Short mmCIF file of C-alpha atoms and ligand atoms in Angstrom, two decimals:
data_model
loop_
_atom_site.label_atom_id
_atom_site.label_comp_id
_atom_site.label_asym_id
_atom_site.label_seq_id
_atom_site.Cartn_x
_atom_site.Cartn_y
_atom_site.Cartn_z
CA MET A 270 14.84 -21.04 4.14
CA THR A 271 12.36 -23.85 3.65
CA THR A 272 11.99 -24.05 -0.05
CA THR A 273 11.73 -26.69 -2.73
CA LEU A 274 11.05 -24.06 -5.34
CA ASP A 275 12.66 -24.35 -8.74
CA PRO A 276 14.27 -21.26 -10.25
CA VAL A 277 13.53 -22.57 -13.74
CA THR A 278 9.85 -21.82 -13.23
CA ARG A 279 10.78 -18.18 -13.13
CA THR A 280 11.13 -18.23 -16.92
CA GLN A 281 8.03 -20.33 -17.57
CA ALA A 282 4.46 -18.97 -17.54
CA TYR A 283 1.99 -20.29 -15.02
CA PHE A 284 -1.48 -20.91 -16.49
CA ASP A 285 -4.03 -23.63 -17.12
CA GLY A 286 -2.82 -25.71 -14.20
CA GLY A 287 0.91 -25.81 -14.95
CA TRP A 288 4.21 -24.20 -15.88
CA HIS A 289 4.63 -23.72 -19.56
CA THR A 290 7.50 -22.97 -21.84
CA ALA A 291 6.51 -21.12 -25.01
CA PRO A 292 7.62 -21.41 -28.62
CA ARG A 293 8.98 -17.86 -28.32
CA THR A 294 10.83 -16.23 -25.45
CA PHE A 295 12.06 -12.72 -24.69
CA GLU A 296 15.11 -11.62 -22.73
CA VAL A 297 15.16 -9.70 -19.47
CA PHE A 298 18.24 -7.42 -19.05
CA HIS A 299 19.89 -6.12 -15.90
CA PRO A 300 19.89 -2.32 -16.24
CA GLY A 301 23.14 -2.19 -14.17
CA ASN A 302 25.27 -3.79 -16.86
CA GLY A 303 23.00 -4.56 -19.82
CA LYS A 304 23.46 -8.34 -19.51
CA SER A 305 20.65 -10.82 -20.01
CA ILE A 306 19.41 -12.50 -16.82
CA GLY A 307 17.04 -14.92 -18.56
CA ALA A 308 14.71 -15.67 -21.43
CA VAL A 309 11.06 -15.74 -20.38
CA ALA A 310 8.05 -17.36 -22.02
CA ASP A 311 6.36 -14.97 -24.46
CA CYS A 312 2.65 -15.75 -24.08
CA THR A 313 0.14 -15.26 -26.86
CA ALA A 314 -3.57 -14.47 -27.20
CA ASP A 315 -4.26 -18.23 -27.36
CA ASP A 316 -2.58 -18.71 -24.00
CA ALA A 317 -4.67 -15.85 -22.69
CA ARG A 318 -7.89 -17.63 -23.78
CA ARG A 319 -6.74 -20.84 -22.06
CA ALA A 320 -6.06 -18.87 -18.87
CA ILE A 321 -9.53 -17.35 -18.93
CA ASP A 322 -11.16 -20.77 -19.38
CA ALA A 323 -9.10 -22.13 -16.45
CA ALA A 324 -9.93 -19.10 -14.33
CA GLU A 325 -13.60 -19.63 -14.89
CA VAL A 326 -13.33 -23.14 -13.40
CA ALA A 327 -11.12 -22.08 -10.52
CA LEU A 328 -13.48 -19.21 -9.61
CA ARG A 329 -16.37 -21.61 -8.95
CA GLU A 330 -14.44 -23.25 -6.13
CA TRP A 331 -12.43 -20.32 -4.77
CA ARG A 332 -15.44 -18.09 -4.23
CA ARG A 333 -17.00 -20.81 -2.05
CA VAL A 334 -13.96 -21.20 0.20
CA THR A 335 -14.73 -19.32 3.43
CA GLY A 336 -13.09 -15.95 3.95
CA TYR A 337 -11.44 -17.39 7.02
CA ASP A 338 -9.78 -20.16 4.95
CA ARG A 339 -8.81 -17.82 2.13
CA GLY A 340 -7.15 -15.69 4.79
CA GLN A 341 -5.09 -18.67 5.98
CA VAL A 342 -3.64 -19.17 2.47
CA LEU A 343 -2.88 -15.48 2.21
CA ARG A 344 -1.15 -15.57 5.61
CA ARG A 345 1.12 -18.45 4.43
CA TRP A 346 1.84 -16.46 1.20
CA HIS A 347 2.91 -13.49 3.28
CA ASP A 348 5.15 -15.66 5.52
CA LEU A 349 6.76 -17.31 2.50
CA MET A 350 7.49 -13.92 0.90
CA LEU A 351 9.35 -12.83 3.99
CA GLU A 352 11.26 -16.12 4.13
CA HIS A 353 12.30 -15.48 0.54
CA LYS A 354 13.15 -11.85 1.14
CA GLU A 355 16.76 -11.92 0.06
CA PRO A 356 16.41 -13.84 -3.29
CA LEU A 357 13.25 -11.81 -4.09
CA ALA A 358 15.03 -8.53 -3.45
CA ARG A 359 18.00 -9.61 -5.48
CA LEU A 360 15.81 -10.70 -8.38
CA MET A 361 13.98 -7.35 -8.40
CA THR A 362 17.29 -5.46 -8.36
CA LEU A 363 18.59 -7.60 -11.25
CA GLU A 364 15.43 -7.09 -13.29
CA MET A 365 14.91 -3.36 -12.97
CA GLY A 366 17.96 -1.87 -11.23
CA LYS A 367 16.45 -0.57 -7.97
CA PRO A 368 19.14 -0.49 -5.23
CA ILE A 369 19.10 -3.66 -3.11
CA THR A 370 18.42 -1.72 0.14
CA GLU A 371 15.21 -0.46 -1.49
CA THR A 372 14.08 -3.85 -2.94
CA ARG A 373 14.51 -5.39 0.54
CA GLY A 374 12.10 -2.73 1.78
CA GLU A 375 9.78 -3.48 -1.13
CA VAL A 376 9.47 -7.16 -0.04
CA HIS A 377 8.11 -5.89 3.33
CA TYR A 378 5.91 -3.29 1.63
CA ALA A 379 4.51 -5.87 -0.82
CA ALA A 380 3.95 -8.47 1.90
CA SER A 381 2.16 -5.95 4.13
CA PHE A 382 -0.82 -5.82 1.69
CA ILE A 383 -1.07 -9.63 1.87
CA GLU A 384 -0.94 -9.61 5.68
CA TRP A 385 -3.68 -6.95 5.97
CA CYS A 386 -5.95 -8.73 3.49
CA ALA A 387 -5.32 -12.11 5.18
CA GLU A 388 -6.76 -10.66 8.36
CA GLU A 389 -9.59 -8.87 6.62
CA ALA A 390 -10.74 -11.83 4.50
CA SER A 391 -12.68 -13.29 7.42
CA ARG A 392 -14.57 -10.01 7.93
CA ILE A 393 -15.98 -9.77 4.38
CA GLY A 394 -19.75 -10.28 4.56
CA GLY A 395 -22.60 -7.85 4.54
CA GLU A 396 -25.10 -6.19 6.79
CA ARG A 397 -28.69 -6.36 7.83
CA ILE A 398 -30.46 -3.16 6.78
CA PRO A 399 -33.51 -1.87 8.71
CA THR A 400 -36.54 -1.53 6.40
CA ARG A 401 -39.53 0.82 6.24
CA LEU A 402 -41.88 -2.08 5.62
CA GLY A 403 -42.49 -4.50 8.48
CA ASN A 404 -43.00 -7.45 6.13
CA LYS A 405 -39.54 -7.21 4.52
CA ARG A 406 -36.03 -8.09 5.65
CA ALA A 407 -33.14 -6.57 3.72
CA PHE A 408 -29.49 -7.61 3.62
CA SER A 409 -26.43 -6.52 1.67
CA SER A 410 -24.12 -9.31 0.59
CA ALA A 411 -20.49 -8.63 -0.50
CA GLU A 412 -19.59 -11.04 -3.28
CA PRO A 413 -16.47 -11.44 -5.41
CA VAL A 414 -16.49 -9.51 -8.70
CA GLY A 415 -15.17 -12.59 -10.48
CA ILE A 416 -12.27 -13.01 -12.97
CA VAL A 417 -9.81 -10.07 -12.74
CA TYR A 418 -7.25 -9.13 -15.40
CA ALA A 419 -4.29 -7.26 -13.87
CA VAL A 420 -1.60 -5.35 -15.77
CA THR A 421 1.35 -4.00 -13.79
CA PRO A 422 4.47 -1.86 -14.27
CA TRP A 423 8.14 -2.59 -13.63
CA ASN A 424 8.88 0.12 -11.03
CA PHE A 425 7.57 -1.92 -8.05
CA PRO A 426 7.79 -5.46 -9.44
CA ALA A 427 6.30 -6.98 -6.30
CA GLY A 428 4.41 -4.16 -4.57
CA MET A 429 2.21 -3.25 -7.58
CA ILE A 430 1.20 -6.92 -7.84
CA THR A 431 0.35 -7.70 -4.25
CA ARG A 432 -1.59 -4.42 -3.81
CA LYS A 433 -3.98 -5.89 -6.40
CA ALA A 434 -3.72 -9.66 -5.91
CA ALA A 435 -4.04 -9.69 -2.13
CA PRO A 436 -7.46 -7.90 -1.99
CA ALA A 437 -8.67 -9.77 -5.08
CA LEU A 438 -7.83 -13.20 -3.70
CA ALA A 439 -9.10 -12.27 -0.22
CA ALA A 440 -12.40 -11.22 -1.81
CA GLY A 441 -12.78 -14.59 -3.54
CA CYS A 442 -11.86 -13.38 -7.01
CA VAL A 443 -9.35 -15.12 -9.27
CA MET A 444 -6.65 -13.12 -11.06
CA ILE A 445 -4.77 -13.39 -14.33
CA LEU A 446 -1.71 -11.15 -14.24
CA LYS A 447 0.29 -9.74 -17.16
CA PRO A 448 3.46 -8.35 -15.54
CA ALA A 449 5.70 -5.74 -17.14
CA GLU A 450 8.10 -6.98 -19.79
CA GLN A 451 11.00 -5.62 -17.76
CA SER A 452 10.21 -7.53 -14.54
CA PRO A 453 8.25 -10.74 -15.26
CA MET A 454 10.44 -13.08 -13.16
CA THR A 455 9.48 -11.43 -9.87
CA ALA A 456 5.84 -11.92 -10.78
CA LEU A 457 6.46 -15.65 -11.59
CA TYR A 458 8.28 -16.01 -8.26
CA LEU A 459 5.20 -14.66 -6.48
CA ALA A 460 3.03 -17.19 -8.37
CA GLU A 461 5.29 -20.02 -7.14
CA LEU A 462 5.01 -18.82 -3.59
CA TRP A 463 1.26 -18.57 -3.90
CA LEU A 464 1.07 -22.22 -5.03
CA GLU A 465 3.54 -23.26 -2.30
CA ALA A 466 1.29 -21.51 0.22
CA GLY A 467 -1.61 -23.68 -0.81
CA GLY A 468 -3.24 -21.37 -3.35
CA PRO A 469 -5.47 -23.55 -5.58
CA ALA A 470 -4.51 -24.10 -9.18
CA ASN A 471 -5.43 -21.24 -11.55
CA THR A 472 -6.55 -18.81 -8.86
CA PHE A 473 -3.48 -16.64 -9.59
CA GLN A 474 -2.11 -17.19 -13.11
CA VAL A 475 0.88 -15.21 -14.37
CA LEU A 476 1.57 -14.91 -18.10
CA PRO A 477 4.46 -12.75 -19.32
CA THR A 478 4.37 -11.43 -22.86
CA ASN A 479 6.34 -9.14 -25.07
CA ASP A 480 3.26 -8.13 -27.09
CA ALA A 481 0.93 -6.57 -24.55
CA PRO A 482 -1.71 -5.23 -26.98
CA ALA A 483 -2.25 -8.59 -28.81
CA PHE A 484 -2.12 -10.58 -25.56
CA SER A 485 -4.59 -8.22 -23.81
CA ALA A 486 -7.25 -8.29 -26.55
CA PRO A 487 -9.02 -11.48 -25.41
CA PHE A 488 -9.39 -10.17 -21.86
CA MET A 489 -10.80 -6.87 -23.02
CA ASP A 490 -13.33 -8.57 -25.26
CA ASP A 491 -14.37 -11.43 -22.96
CA PRO A 492 -17.50 -10.66 -20.84
CA ARG A 493 -16.42 -13.36 -18.31
CA VAL A 494 -13.54 -11.08 -17.30
CA ARG A 495 -15.37 -8.75 -14.91
CA LYS A 496 -12.61 -6.45 -13.82
CA LEU A 497 -9.51 -4.68 -15.15
CA THR A 498 -6.96 -3.41 -12.68
CA PHE A 499 -4.12 -1.50 -14.23
CA THR A 500 -1.02 0.38 -12.96
CA GLY A 501 1.06 2.20 -15.52
CA SER A 502 1.13 5.23 -17.67
CA THR A 503 -1.86 7.49 -18.28
CA ALA A 504 -1.69 6.85 -22.02
CA VAL A 505 -2.06 3.10 -21.75
CA GLY A 506 -4.56 3.43 -18.88
CA ARG A 507 -6.81 5.64 -20.99
CA LEU A 508 -6.62 3.14 -23.91
CA LEU A 509 -7.62 0.20 -21.67
CA TYR A 510 -10.35 2.22 -19.95
CA GLY A 511 -12.00 2.67 -23.38
CA GLN A 512 -11.60 -1.01 -24.22
CA ALA A 513 -13.03 -2.10 -20.85
CA ALA A 514 -16.21 -0.10 -21.55
CA ARG A 515 -17.20 -2.54 -24.32
CA THR A 516 -18.00 -5.30 -21.79
CA MET A 517 -18.66 -2.84 -18.95
CA LYS A 518 -15.91 -4.14 -16.72
CA ARG A 519 -15.18 -2.65 -13.28
CA VAL A 520 -11.92 -0.71 -13.58
CA SER A 521 -9.19 0.44 -11.24
CA LEU A 522 -6.49 2.65 -12.83
CA GLU A 523 -3.40 3.79 -11.02
CA LEU A 524 -1.64 6.10 -13.53
CA GLY A 525 1.06 8.74 -13.84
CA GLY A 526 1.82 11.63 -11.51
CA HIS A 527 3.67 14.89 -11.36
CA ALA A 528 4.04 15.60 -7.64
CA PRO A 529 4.66 19.16 -6.40
CA PHE A 530 6.64 19.64 -3.16
CA LEU A 531 5.93 22.99 -1.44
CA VAL A 532 8.31 24.49 1.10
CA PHE A 533 6.95 27.48 3.06
CA GLU A 534 9.15 29.93 4.91
CA ASP A 535 7.91 28.62 8.28
CA ALA A 536 9.00 24.99 7.54
CA ASP A 537 11.66 23.04 9.29
CA LEU A 538 14.14 23.29 6.43
CA GLU A 539 16.40 20.42 7.48
CA ARG A 540 13.41 18.15 7.61
CA ALA A 541 12.03 19.42 4.30
CA VAL A 542 15.37 18.71 2.65
CA ARG A 543 15.63 15.24 4.13
CA GLU A 544 12.16 14.36 2.99
CA VAL A 545 12.35 15.85 -0.49
CA VAL A 546 15.55 13.94 -1.13
CA SER A 547 13.95 10.72 -0.04
CA SER A 548 10.78 11.43 -2.11
CA LYS A 549 12.66 12.61 -5.17
CA PHE A 550 15.51 10.18 -5.42
CA ARG A 551 14.17 6.77 -4.35
CA ASN A 552 14.19 4.26 -7.14
CA ALA A 553 16.23 6.90 -9.11
CA GLY A 554 13.11 9.06 -9.28
CA GLN A 555 11.07 6.32 -10.96
CA THR A 556 7.90 6.23 -8.89
CA CYS A 557 4.54 7.72 -9.66
CA ILE A 558 4.59 9.67 -6.35
CA CYS A 559 8.17 10.89 -6.59
CA THR A 560 8.48 14.67 -6.22
CA ASN A 561 8.60 16.07 -9.74
CA ARG A 562 8.64 19.81 -8.97
CA VAL A 563 9.97 21.66 -5.89
CA TYR A 564 8.47 25.07 -5.01
CA VAL A 565 10.16 27.06 -2.27
CA GLN A 566 9.21 30.46 -0.76
CA ARG A 567 11.58 33.23 -1.66
CA SER A 568 12.85 34.14 1.83
CA VAL A 569 14.19 30.62 2.47
CA ALA A 570 14.98 29.67 -1.14
CA GLU A 571 18.72 30.27 -0.92
CA GLU A 572 19.29 28.25 2.24
CA PHE A 573 16.99 25.46 1.19
CA THR A 574 18.58 25.11 -2.23
CA ARG A 575 22.09 25.09 -0.71
CA LEU A 576 21.10 22.28 1.72
CA LEU A 577 19.35 20.36 -1.07
CA ALA A 578 22.34 20.60 -3.37
CA GLU A 579 24.66 19.48 -0.52
CA ARG A 580 22.56 16.43 0.29
CA THR A 581 21.89 15.50 -3.33
CA GLY A 582 25.64 15.72 -4.17
CA SER A 583 26.37 13.20 -1.42
CA LEU A 584 24.14 10.46 -2.85
CA THR A 585 26.12 7.46 -4.11
CA LEU A 586 25.41 6.50 -7.70
CA GLY A 587 26.52 2.99 -8.66
CA ASP A 588 26.00 -0.74 -8.72
CA PRO A 589 22.44 -1.40 -7.38
CA LEU A 590 23.48 -4.76 -5.92
CA LEU A 591 25.78 -2.98 -3.38
CA ASP A 592 24.42 -2.01 0.02
CA SER A 593 26.29 1.28 -0.20
CA THR A 594 24.48 2.43 -3.40
CA ARG A 595 21.79 5.02 -3.00
CA ILE A 596 20.98 5.58 -6.71
CA GLY A 597 21.08 2.88 -9.37
CA PRO A 598 20.52 2.93 -13.11
CA VAL A 599 17.24 3.90 -14.71
CA VAL A 600 15.33 0.99 -16.19
CA GLU A 601 15.98 1.41 -19.93
CA GLN A 602 17.34 3.65 -22.67
CA ALA A 603 13.97 5.26 -23.48
CA GLY A 604 13.74 6.41 -19.85
CA LEU A 605 17.25 7.84 -19.94
CA ASP A 606 16.59 9.63 -23.25
CA LYS A 607 13.48 11.28 -21.72
CA ILE A 608 15.45 12.49 -18.67
CA GLN A 609 18.23 13.88 -20.86
CA ALA A 610 15.74 15.67 -23.13
CA GLN A 611 13.97 17.29 -20.14
CA VAL A 612 17.25 18.44 -18.57
CA LYS A 613 18.51 19.81 -21.92
CA ASP A 614 15.21 21.64 -22.44
CA ALA A 615 15.43 23.25 -18.98
CA LEU A 616 19.08 24.28 -19.45
CA ASP A 617 18.33 25.68 -22.89
CA ARG A 618 15.63 27.88 -21.29
CA GLY A 619 18.07 29.27 -18.77
CA ALA A 620 18.12 26.78 -15.83
CA LYS A 621 21.38 26.06 -13.94
CA ALA A 622 22.51 22.63 -12.71
CA LEU A 623 23.67 23.16 -9.10
CA VAL A 624 24.78 19.52 -8.94
CA GLY A 625 24.73 16.72 -11.50
CA GLY A 626 23.11 17.17 -14.87
CA GLN A 627 24.98 14.47 -16.77
CA ALA A 628 24.54 10.84 -17.87
CA THR A 629 27.62 8.90 -16.70
CA GLY A 630 27.51 5.90 -19.04
CA GLY A 631 25.23 2.91 -19.34
CA LEU A 632 21.85 3.74 -17.88
CA PHE A 633 23.18 5.96 -15.08
CA PHE A 634 22.25 9.66 -14.61
CA GLU A 635 23.70 11.82 -11.86
CA PRO A 636 21.38 13.01 -9.10
CA THR A 637 20.65 16.53 -10.18
CA VAL A 638 19.30 19.81 -8.78
CA LEU A 639 18.19 22.50 -11.27
CA THR A 640 17.47 26.14 -10.32
CA ASP A 641 16.10 29.10 -12.27
CA VAL A 642 13.79 26.73 -14.18
CA ALA A 643 11.53 28.62 -16.64
CA PRO A 644 7.78 28.09 -16.14
CA ASP A 645 7.26 26.61 -19.56
CA SER A 646 9.98 23.94 -19.20
CA LEU A 647 8.97 20.36 -20.05
CA ILE A 648 10.20 19.12 -16.67
CA LEU A 649 7.51 21.20 -14.92
CA ARG A 650 4.76 19.55 -16.95
CA GLU A 651 5.75 16.03 -17.97
CA GLU A 652 6.54 13.11 -15.69
CA THR A 653 10.33 12.86 -15.47
CA PHE A 654 10.88 9.38 -13.94
CA GLY A 655 14.52 10.25 -13.19
CA PRO A 656 16.80 11.65 -10.51
CA VAL A 657 16.32 15.35 -11.29
CA ALA A 658 14.84 17.97 -8.93
CA PRO A 659 13.82 21.29 -10.53
CA VAL A 660 13.42 24.11 -8.01
CA VAL A 661 11.13 27.11 -8.53
CA ILE A 662 10.67 30.11 -6.23
CA PHE A 663 7.29 31.47 -5.17
CA ASP A 664 6.16 34.49 -3.12
CA THR A 665 2.70 33.76 -1.66
CA GLU A 666 0.64 30.76 -0.57
CA GLU A 667 -1.91 31.49 -3.21
CA GLU A 668 0.73 31.44 -5.94
CA ALA A 669 2.19 28.16 -4.58
CA LEU A 670 -1.24 26.51 -4.69
CA ARG A 671 -1.95 27.79 -8.20
CA LEU A 672 1.39 26.40 -9.45
CA ALA A 673 0.93 23.11 -7.62
CA ASN A 674 -2.58 22.50 -9.00
CA ASP A 675 -1.69 23.58 -12.53
CA SER A 676 -1.27 19.99 -13.76
CA GLU A 677 -3.23 17.34 -15.61
CA TYR A 678 -2.18 14.92 -12.86
CA GLY A 679 -3.49 14.63 -9.32
CA LEU A 680 -1.73 11.76 -7.56
CA ALA A 681 0.59 12.96 -4.78
CA ALA A 682 1.58 16.38 -3.38
CA TYR A 683 3.73 17.47 -0.43
CA ALA A 684 3.78 20.62 1.67
CA PHE A 685 6.17 21.58 4.51
CA THR A 686 5.05 24.21 7.04
CA ASN A 687 4.93 24.57 10.79
CA ASP A 688 1.85 26.79 10.69
CA LEU A 689 -1.11 24.62 11.63
CA SER A 690 -3.74 26.70 9.88
CA ARG A 691 -1.72 26.86 6.70
CA ALA A 692 -1.19 23.09 6.87
CA TRP A 693 -4.95 22.52 6.80
CA ARG A 694 -5.63 25.19 4.21
CA VAL A 695 -3.01 23.75 1.87
CA ALA A 696 -3.98 20.12 2.44
CA GLU A 697 -7.60 20.98 1.58
CA ALA A 698 -6.72 23.08 -1.46
CA LEU A 699 -4.31 20.60 -3.16
CA GLU A 700 -6.17 18.73 -5.89
CA TYR A 701 -4.36 15.47 -5.25
CA GLY A 702 -5.42 12.03 -3.98
CA ILE A 703 -2.45 11.82 -1.57
CA VAL A 704 -1.12 14.78 0.44
CA GLY A 705 1.91 14.62 2.70
CA ILE A 706 2.13 17.41 5.24
CA ASN A 707 5.64 17.48 6.65
CA ASP A 708 5.81 13.90 5.28
CA GLY A 709 7.61 12.90 2.10
CA GLY A 710 6.37 9.28 2.21
CA PRO A 711 2.66 9.23 3.12
CA SER A 712 1.87 5.99 1.32
CA ASN A 713 4.28 3.90 3.36
CA ALA A 714 2.41 4.70 6.61
CA ALA A 715 0.45 1.46 6.45
CA PRO A 716 -1.02 -1.02 3.88
CA ASN A 717 -4.50 0.22 4.80
CA VAL A 718 -4.15 3.87 3.74
CA PRO A 719 -6.01 4.82 0.52
CA PHE A 720 -3.72 5.15 -2.49
CA GLY A 721 -4.85 6.67 -5.79
CA GLY A 722 -5.20 9.77 -7.87
CA MET A 723 -7.53 12.44 -9.18
CA LYS A 724 -7.73 13.84 -12.71
CA ASN A 725 -5.50 12.00 -15.17
CA SER A 726 -3.81 10.04 -12.36
CA GLY A 727 -6.54 7.42 -12.27
CA VAL A 728 -9.79 5.94 -11.09
CA GLY A 729 -10.37 4.11 -7.78
CA ARG A 730 -8.14 3.50 -4.74
CA GLU A 731 -5.88 0.70 -3.63
CA GLY A 732 -5.06 -0.19 0.02
CA GLY A 733 -7.27 -0.93 3.02
CA HIS A 734 -11.01 -1.38 2.79
CA TRP A 735 -11.11 0.90 -0.27
CA GLY A 736 -8.79 -1.46 -2.12
CA LEU A 737 -10.84 -4.51 -1.06
CA GLU A 738 -14.13 -2.96 -2.10
CA GLU A 739 -12.79 -2.67 -5.68
CA TYR A 740 -13.05 -6.48 -5.84
CA LEU A 741 -16.51 -6.83 -4.34
CA GLU A 742 -20.01 -6.54 -5.75
CA ILE A 743 -22.70 -5.49 -3.30
CA LYS A 744 -25.91 -7.45 -3.74
CA LEU A 745 -29.19 -6.49 -2.11
CA ILE A 746 -31.11 -9.52 -0.80
CA SER A 747 -34.61 -8.60 0.24
CA MET A 748 -36.99 -11.18 1.73
CA GLY A 749 -40.73 -10.91 2.20
CA VAL A 750 -41.94 -12.38 5.44
P1 LIG B 272 3.32 1.50 -19.21
O1 LIG B 272 1.96 2.07 -19.23
O2 LIG B 272 4.18 1.61 -20.39
O3 LIG B 272 3.22 -0.09 -18.91
C1 LIG B 272 2.49 -0.55 -17.85
C2 LIG B 272 1.98 -1.94 -18.22
O4 LIG B 272 1.09 -1.82 -19.30
C3 LIG B 272 3.05 -2.92 -18.67
O5 LIG B 272 2.75 -4.22 -18.14
C4 LIG B 272 2.91 -2.94 -20.13
O6 LIG B 272 3.31 -4.14 -20.75
C5 LIG B 272 1.40 -2.77 -20.31
N1 LIG B 272 0.95 -2.25 -21.57
C6 LIG B 272 1.60 -1.35 -22.39
N2 LIG B 272 0.82 -1.12 -23.47
C7 LIG B 272 -0.27 -1.94 -23.39
C8 LIG B 272 -1.46 -2.15 -24.22
N3 LIG B 272 -1.60 -1.50 -25.36
N4 LIG B 272 -2.33 -3.04 -23.78
C9 LIG B 272 -2.21 -3.67 -22.62
N5 LIG B 272 -1.17 -3.51 -21.82
C10 LIG B 272 -0.19 -2.61 -22.18
O7 LIG B 272 4.04 2.11 -17.93
P2 LIG B 272 5.49 1.76 -17.34
O8 LIG B 272 6.46 2.56 -18.07
O9 LIG B 272 5.70 0.33 -17.23
O10 LIG B 272 5.31 2.31 -15.84
C11 LIG B 272 5.53 3.64 -15.50
C12 LIG B 272 4.23 4.37 -15.37
O11 LIG B 272 3.43 3.77 -14.37
C13 LIG B 272 4.40 5.82 -14.91
O12 LIG B 272 3.59 6.68 -15.62
C14 LIG B 272 4.03 5.78 -13.45
O13 LIG B 272 3.67 6.99 -12.92
C15 LIG B 272 2.96 4.75 -13.47
N6 LIG B 272 2.78 4.19 -12.13
C16 LIG B 272 1.65 4.52 -11.43
C17 LIG B 272 1.45 4.04 -10.15
C18 LIG B 272 0.24 4.39 -9.36
O14 LIG B 272 -0.02 3.72 -8.34
N7 LIG B 272 -0.47 5.44 -9.74
C19 LIG B 272 2.42 3.17 -9.59
C20 LIG B 272 3.55 2.86 -10.32
C21 LIG B 272 3.70 3.37 -11.60
#
């Protein structure tokens, strides 16, 4: 490793050209044992205003750097992230409890957005447009949107940041990031690496805070901040969407989900089980695209459920820092309370726990499979964010689609079938932004696939050219000749 980086900066905020301690700090706790791993600067609305002023100055220079040269900085940022893979992975696991084998994977996932945008930066430009009038020449010019305010969640402490920062910085925007309270140190680590890679001062500022509403207010009110990009819950996304309207900011919102997983009788059951387990239980069920509801056709329900229970029962719950652990703790007590309330509600309405069903102390909850889940159960409507798979039986394709689409959310859905015609019918009928056919992980196919939701799951897309366009304004330049 070739680093001169100082771990102390992981508790200081980076803004207005330097690393700052703050009069107040807040603690970050390891969900695996409840112990504090550090006290981080608690930034205020005044700090936010300083960051906006500094961003305004930084933007003037950064937008003039050629796309080719911006891409070179991004490329070095990508390389540094991979050089720092192990400490970054460990820090993420300490902050939010995701098993270390998964956080190592997240470093690659997060870096892949930077790599793709590094290459794409040199291709951002515009086009010459043929005109109807011989005395006019028309061009489109793609220009950076400007200052971007980003707010991110804890469940992918690096990936949810680079999926925003890489296209923003490639486009010539500057970003001010407010990371989640649970995982600010990973964000600060990424800021250090950006500076180490040659990122100019104040192009990527990171300010942790423990008072998100007060800290956010200056951004939402300031007309110089031209874009809000948010990943988190639908409730907070809706609130910020309203606030952003006051200064007519561009918005990207990646919000909650409630993914259905359909298993038809013609599916490869072994494969469906393998993929549903991977989709349901990664990060202890705490991703927006995790399977939340499993629907299986009656003729294969018994065999599928037996295989699912067997595989789920074999998942190792434990210390997330160990390579052997498959499921770690959930991030905090409020999350655990919600999981327990949903499981209790389902059991009270007649469901049975085939495996699991219990909290085991601290923030740990057993990987669980529920059957005979009543249709009005909370778990079939509300995002669970925990390692619990409720299984429901259906009879016809039409019924399966009706149940799958009966949700306020529209982020990800999965269907397993070996009938080609059904595969197309189902893919087209599912009202979801991401559909996996015989695939429980469609979003990890590449950094340039479109990621985003319909309905209450959000606005806009991240990834690939769709993600980049979110940070570009298209200007028409017409010239009379
Ligand atoms: P959350 O909405 O509570 O918090 C997300 C971020 O918003 C945090 O940084 C938080 O500090 C900030 N925040 C909270 N209240 C705020 C306010 N009033 N003003 C400004 N900022 C505020 O969500 P969470 O619990 O951290 O994350 C889990 C949620 O994120 C789930 O619903 C999950 O589905 C969603 N998510 C969506 C995607 C996606 O791409 N669609 C990806 C990951 C997570």
